[in-house]
CSV table of N, CA, C and O in Angstrom, one decimal:
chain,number,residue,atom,x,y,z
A,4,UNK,N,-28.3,-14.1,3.5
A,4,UNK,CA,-26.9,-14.6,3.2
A,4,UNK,C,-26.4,-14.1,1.9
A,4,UNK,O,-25.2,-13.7,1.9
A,5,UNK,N,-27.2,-14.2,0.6
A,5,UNK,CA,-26.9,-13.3,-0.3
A,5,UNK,C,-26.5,-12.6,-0.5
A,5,UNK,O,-25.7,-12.5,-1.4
A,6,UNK,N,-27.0,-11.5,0.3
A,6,UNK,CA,-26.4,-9.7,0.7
A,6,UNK,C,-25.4,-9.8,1.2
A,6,UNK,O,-24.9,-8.6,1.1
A,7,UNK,N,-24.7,-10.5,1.6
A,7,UNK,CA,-23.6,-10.7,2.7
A,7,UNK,C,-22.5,-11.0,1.4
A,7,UNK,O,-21.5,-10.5,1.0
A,8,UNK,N,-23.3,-11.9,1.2
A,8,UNK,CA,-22.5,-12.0,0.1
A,8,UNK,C,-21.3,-11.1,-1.0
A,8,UNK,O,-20.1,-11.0,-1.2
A,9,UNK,N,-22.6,-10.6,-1.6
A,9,UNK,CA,-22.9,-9.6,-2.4
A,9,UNK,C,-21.8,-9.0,-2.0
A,9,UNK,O,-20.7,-8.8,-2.5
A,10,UNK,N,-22.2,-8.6,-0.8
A,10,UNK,CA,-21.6,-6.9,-0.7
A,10,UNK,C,-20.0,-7.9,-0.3
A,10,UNK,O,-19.3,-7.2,-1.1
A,11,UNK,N,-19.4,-8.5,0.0
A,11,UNK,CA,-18.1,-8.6,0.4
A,11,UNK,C,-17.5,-8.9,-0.9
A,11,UNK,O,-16.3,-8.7,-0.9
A,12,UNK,N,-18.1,-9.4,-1.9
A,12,UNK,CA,-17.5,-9.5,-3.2
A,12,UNK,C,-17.4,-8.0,-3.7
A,12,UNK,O,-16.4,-7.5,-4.3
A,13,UNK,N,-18.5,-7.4,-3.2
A,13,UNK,CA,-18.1,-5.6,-4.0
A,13,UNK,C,-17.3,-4.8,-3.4
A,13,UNK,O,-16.9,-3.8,-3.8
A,14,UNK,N,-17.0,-5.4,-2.3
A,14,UNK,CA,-15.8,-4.8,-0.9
A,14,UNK,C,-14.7,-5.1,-1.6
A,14,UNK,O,-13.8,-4.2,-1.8
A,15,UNK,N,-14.4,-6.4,-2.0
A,15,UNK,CA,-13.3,-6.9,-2.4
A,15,UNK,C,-12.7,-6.6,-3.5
A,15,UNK,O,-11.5,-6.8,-3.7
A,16,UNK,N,-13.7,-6.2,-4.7
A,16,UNK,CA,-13.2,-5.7,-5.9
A,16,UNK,C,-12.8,-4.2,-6.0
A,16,UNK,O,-11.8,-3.8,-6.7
A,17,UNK,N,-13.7,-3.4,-5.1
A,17,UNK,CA,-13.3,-2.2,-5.2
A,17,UNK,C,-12.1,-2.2,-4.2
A,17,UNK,O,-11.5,-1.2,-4.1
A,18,UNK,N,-11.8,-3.1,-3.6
A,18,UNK,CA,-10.5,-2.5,-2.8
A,18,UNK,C,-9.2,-3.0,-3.4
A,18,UNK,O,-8.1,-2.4,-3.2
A,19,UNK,N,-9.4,-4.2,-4.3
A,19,UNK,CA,-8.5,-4.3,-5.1
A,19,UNK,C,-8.2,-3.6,-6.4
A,19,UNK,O,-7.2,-3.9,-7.0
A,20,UNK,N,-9.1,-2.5,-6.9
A,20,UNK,CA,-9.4,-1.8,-7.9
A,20,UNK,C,-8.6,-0.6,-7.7
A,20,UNK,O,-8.0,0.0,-8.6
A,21,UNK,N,-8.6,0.0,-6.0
A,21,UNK,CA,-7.9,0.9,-5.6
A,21,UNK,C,-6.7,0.3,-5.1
A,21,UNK,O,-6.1,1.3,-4.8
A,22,UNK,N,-6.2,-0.4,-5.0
A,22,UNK,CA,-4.9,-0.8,-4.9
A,22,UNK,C,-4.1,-1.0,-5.9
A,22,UNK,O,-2.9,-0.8,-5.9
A,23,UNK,N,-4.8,-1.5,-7.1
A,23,UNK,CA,-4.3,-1.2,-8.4
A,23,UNK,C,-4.1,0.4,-8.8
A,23,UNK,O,-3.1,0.8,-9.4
A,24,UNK,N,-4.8,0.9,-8.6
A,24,UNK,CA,-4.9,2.6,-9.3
A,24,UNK,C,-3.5,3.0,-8.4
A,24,UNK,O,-2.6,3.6,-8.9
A,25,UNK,N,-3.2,2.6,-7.0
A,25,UNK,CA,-2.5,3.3,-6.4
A,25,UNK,C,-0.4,2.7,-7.1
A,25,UNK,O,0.6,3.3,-6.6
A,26,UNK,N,-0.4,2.0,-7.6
A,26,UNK,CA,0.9,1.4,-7.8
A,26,UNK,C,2.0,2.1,-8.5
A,26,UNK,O,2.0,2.1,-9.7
A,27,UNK,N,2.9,2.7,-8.0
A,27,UNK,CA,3.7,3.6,-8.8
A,27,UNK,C,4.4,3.1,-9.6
A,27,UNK,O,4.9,2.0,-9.5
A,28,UNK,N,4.6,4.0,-10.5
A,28,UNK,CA,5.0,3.7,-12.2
A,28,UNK,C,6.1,4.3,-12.2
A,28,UNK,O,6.4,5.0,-11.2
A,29,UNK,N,7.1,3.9,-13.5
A,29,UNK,CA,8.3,4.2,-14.0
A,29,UNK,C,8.3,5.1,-15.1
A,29,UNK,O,7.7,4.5,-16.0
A,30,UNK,N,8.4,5.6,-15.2
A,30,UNK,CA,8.6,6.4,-16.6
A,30,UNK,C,9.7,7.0,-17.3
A,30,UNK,O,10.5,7.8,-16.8
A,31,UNK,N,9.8,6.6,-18.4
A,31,UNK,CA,11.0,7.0,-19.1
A,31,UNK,C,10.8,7.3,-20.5
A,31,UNK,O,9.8,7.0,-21.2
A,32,UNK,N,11.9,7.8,-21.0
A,32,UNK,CA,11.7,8.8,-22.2
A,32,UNK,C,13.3,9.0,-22.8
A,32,UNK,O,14.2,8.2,-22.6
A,33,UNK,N,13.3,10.1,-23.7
A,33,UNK,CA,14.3,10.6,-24.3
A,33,UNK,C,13.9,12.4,-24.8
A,33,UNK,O,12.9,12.7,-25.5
A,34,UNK,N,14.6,13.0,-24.4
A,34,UNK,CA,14.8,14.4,-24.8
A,34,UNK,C,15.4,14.7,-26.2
A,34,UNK,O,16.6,14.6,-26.2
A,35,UNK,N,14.9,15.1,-27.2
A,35,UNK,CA,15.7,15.6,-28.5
A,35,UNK,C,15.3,16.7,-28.4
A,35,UNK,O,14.3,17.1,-27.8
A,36,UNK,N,16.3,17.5,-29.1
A,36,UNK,CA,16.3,18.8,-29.7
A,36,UNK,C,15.5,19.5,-30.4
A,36,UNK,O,16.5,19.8,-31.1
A,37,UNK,N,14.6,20.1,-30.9
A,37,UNK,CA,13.7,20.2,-32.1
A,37,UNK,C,14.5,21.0,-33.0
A,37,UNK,O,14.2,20.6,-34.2
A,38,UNK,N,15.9,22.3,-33.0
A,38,UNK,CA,16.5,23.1,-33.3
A,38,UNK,C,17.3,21.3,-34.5
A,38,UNK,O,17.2,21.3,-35.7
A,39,UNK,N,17.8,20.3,-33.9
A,39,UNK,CA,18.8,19.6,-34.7
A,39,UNK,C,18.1,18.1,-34.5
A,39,UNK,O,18.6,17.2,-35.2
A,40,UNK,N,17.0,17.9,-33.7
A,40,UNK,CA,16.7,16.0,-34.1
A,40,UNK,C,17.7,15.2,-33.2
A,40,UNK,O,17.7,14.1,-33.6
A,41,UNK,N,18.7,15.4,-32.1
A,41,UNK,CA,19.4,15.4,-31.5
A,41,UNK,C,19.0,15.3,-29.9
A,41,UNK,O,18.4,16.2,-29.4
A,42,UNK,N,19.6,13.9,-29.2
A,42,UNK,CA,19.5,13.5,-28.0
A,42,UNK,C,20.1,15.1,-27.0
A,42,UNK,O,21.1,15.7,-27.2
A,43,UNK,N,19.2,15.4,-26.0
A,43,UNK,CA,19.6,16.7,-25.0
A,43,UNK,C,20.4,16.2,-23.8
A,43,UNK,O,20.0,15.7,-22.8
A,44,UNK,N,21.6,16.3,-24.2
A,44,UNK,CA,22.1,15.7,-22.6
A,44,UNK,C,22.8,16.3,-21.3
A,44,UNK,O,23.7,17.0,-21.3
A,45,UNK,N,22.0,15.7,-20.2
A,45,UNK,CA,22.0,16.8,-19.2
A,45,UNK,C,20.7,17.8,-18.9
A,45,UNK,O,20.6,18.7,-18.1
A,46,UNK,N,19.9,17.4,-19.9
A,46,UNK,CA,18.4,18.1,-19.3
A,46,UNK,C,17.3,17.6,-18.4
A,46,UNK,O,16.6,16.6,-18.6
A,47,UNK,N,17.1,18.6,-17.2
A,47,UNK,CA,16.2,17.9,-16.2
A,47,UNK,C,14.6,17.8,-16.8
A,47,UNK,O,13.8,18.4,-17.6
A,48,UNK,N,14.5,16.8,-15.8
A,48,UNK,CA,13.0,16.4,-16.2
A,48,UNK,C,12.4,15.9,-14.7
A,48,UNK,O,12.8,15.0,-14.0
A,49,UNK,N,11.5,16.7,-14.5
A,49,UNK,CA,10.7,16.7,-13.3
A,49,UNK,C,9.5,16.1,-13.5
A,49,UNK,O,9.1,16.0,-14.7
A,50,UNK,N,8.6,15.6,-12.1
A,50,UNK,CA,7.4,15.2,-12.0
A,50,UNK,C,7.1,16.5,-11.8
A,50,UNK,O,7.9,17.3,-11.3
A,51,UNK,N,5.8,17.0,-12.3
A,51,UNK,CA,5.3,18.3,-11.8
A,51,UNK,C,4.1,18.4,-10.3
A,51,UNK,O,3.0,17.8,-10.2
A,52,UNK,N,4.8,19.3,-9.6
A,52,UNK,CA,3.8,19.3,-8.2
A,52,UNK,C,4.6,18.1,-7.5
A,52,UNK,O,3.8,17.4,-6.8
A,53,UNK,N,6.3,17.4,-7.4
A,53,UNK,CA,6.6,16.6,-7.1
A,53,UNK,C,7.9,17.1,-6.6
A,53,UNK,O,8.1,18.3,-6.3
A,54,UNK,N,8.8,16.2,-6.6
A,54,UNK,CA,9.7,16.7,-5.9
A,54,UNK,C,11.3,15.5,-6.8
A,54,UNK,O,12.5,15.5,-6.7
A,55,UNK,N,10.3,15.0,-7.4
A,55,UNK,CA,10.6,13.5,-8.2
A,55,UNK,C,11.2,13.7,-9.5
A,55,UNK,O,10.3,13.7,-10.3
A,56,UNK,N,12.7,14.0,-10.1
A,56,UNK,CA,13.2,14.0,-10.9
A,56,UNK,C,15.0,13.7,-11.0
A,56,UNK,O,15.8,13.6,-10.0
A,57,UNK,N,15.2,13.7,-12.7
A,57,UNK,CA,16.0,13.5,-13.0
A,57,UNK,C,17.2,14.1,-13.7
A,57,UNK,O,17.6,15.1,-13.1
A,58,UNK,N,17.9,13.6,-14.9
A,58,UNK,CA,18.7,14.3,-15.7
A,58,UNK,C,19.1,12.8,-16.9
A,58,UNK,O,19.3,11.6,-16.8
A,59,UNK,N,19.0,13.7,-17.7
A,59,UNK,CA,19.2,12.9,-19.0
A,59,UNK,C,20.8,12.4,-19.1
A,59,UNK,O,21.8,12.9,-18.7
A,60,UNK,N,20.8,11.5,-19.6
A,60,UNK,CA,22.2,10.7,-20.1
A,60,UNK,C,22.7,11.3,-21.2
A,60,UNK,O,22.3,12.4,-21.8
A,61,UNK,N,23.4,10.6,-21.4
A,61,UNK,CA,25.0,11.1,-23.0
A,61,UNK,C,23.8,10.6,-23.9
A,61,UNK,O,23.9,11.3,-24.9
A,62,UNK,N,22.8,9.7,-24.0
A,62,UNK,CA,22.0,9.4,-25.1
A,62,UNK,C,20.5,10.1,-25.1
A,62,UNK,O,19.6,9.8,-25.8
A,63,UNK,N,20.7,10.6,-24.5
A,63,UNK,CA,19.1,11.9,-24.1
A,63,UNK,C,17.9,11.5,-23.3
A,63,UNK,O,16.9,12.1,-23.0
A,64,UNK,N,18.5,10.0,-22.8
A,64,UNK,CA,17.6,9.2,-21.8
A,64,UNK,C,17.6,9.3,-20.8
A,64,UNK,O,18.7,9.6,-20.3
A,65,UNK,N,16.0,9.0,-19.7
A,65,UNK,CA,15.9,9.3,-18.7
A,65,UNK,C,15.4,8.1,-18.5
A,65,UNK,O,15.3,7.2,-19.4
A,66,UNK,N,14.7,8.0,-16.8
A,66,UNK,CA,14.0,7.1,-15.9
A,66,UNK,C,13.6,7.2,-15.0
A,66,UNK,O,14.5,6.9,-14.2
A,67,UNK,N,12.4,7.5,-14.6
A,67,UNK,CA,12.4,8.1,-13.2
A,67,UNK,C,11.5,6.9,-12.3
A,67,UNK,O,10.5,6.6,-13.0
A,68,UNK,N,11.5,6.3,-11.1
A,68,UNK,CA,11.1,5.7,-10.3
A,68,UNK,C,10.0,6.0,-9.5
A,68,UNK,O,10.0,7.1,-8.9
A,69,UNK,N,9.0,5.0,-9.2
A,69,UNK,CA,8.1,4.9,-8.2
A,69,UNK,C,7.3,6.5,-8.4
A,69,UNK,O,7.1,7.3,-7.5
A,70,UNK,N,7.0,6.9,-9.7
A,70,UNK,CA,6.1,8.1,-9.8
A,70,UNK,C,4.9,7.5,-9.2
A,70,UNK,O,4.7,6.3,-9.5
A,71,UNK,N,3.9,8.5,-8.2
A,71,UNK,CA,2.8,8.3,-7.9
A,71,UNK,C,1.7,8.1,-9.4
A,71,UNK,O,1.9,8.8,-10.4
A,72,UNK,N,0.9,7.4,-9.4
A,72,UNK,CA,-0.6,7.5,-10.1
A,72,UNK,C,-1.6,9.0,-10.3
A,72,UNK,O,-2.6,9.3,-10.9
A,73,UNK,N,-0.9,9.4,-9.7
A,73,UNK,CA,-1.7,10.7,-9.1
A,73,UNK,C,-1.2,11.6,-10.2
A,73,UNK,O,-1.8,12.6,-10.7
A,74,UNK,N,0.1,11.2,-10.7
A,74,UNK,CA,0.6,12.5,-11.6
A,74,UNK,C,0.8,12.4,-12.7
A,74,UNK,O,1.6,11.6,-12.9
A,75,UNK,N,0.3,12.9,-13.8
A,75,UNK,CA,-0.1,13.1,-15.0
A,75,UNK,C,0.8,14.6,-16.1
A,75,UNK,O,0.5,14.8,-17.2
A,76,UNK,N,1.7,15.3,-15.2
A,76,UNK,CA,2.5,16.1,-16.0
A,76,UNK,C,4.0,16.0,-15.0
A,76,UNK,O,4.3,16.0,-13.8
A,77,UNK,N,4.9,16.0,-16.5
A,77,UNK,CA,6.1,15.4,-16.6
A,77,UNK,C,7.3,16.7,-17.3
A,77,UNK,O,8.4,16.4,-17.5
């Protein structure tokens, strides 16, 4: 009965462990200039290997929704 145990507690953490890794994120930022220190407005910003992007505002801010976990360049 132990084992039974056991293992449906390790069933249950790793399945909640992977349901956590899987939760899509927001991400957001601001684009400046490096030439002036100055907000970029109107520059796109892509998930890379995605299809998932944006464009910056009048204040060089962005936000992009529901990015997969999976992606790691921006």
């Amino acid at each position: 009965m132990n084992k039974k145990v056991m293992l449906l507690l390790v069933c249950l953490f790793t399945s909640v462990g992977l349901m956590i890794a899987q939760t899509p994120k927001k991400v957001t930022g601001v684009v400046i200039s490096e030439e002036d220190d100055q907000p970029v407005v109107g520059a796109s910003v892509l998930i890379k290997g995605t299809t998932l992007g944006t464009v910056t505002n009048i204040d060089g801010q962005f936000a992009i929704d529901n990015v997969p976990s999976t992606a790691r360049t921006w």
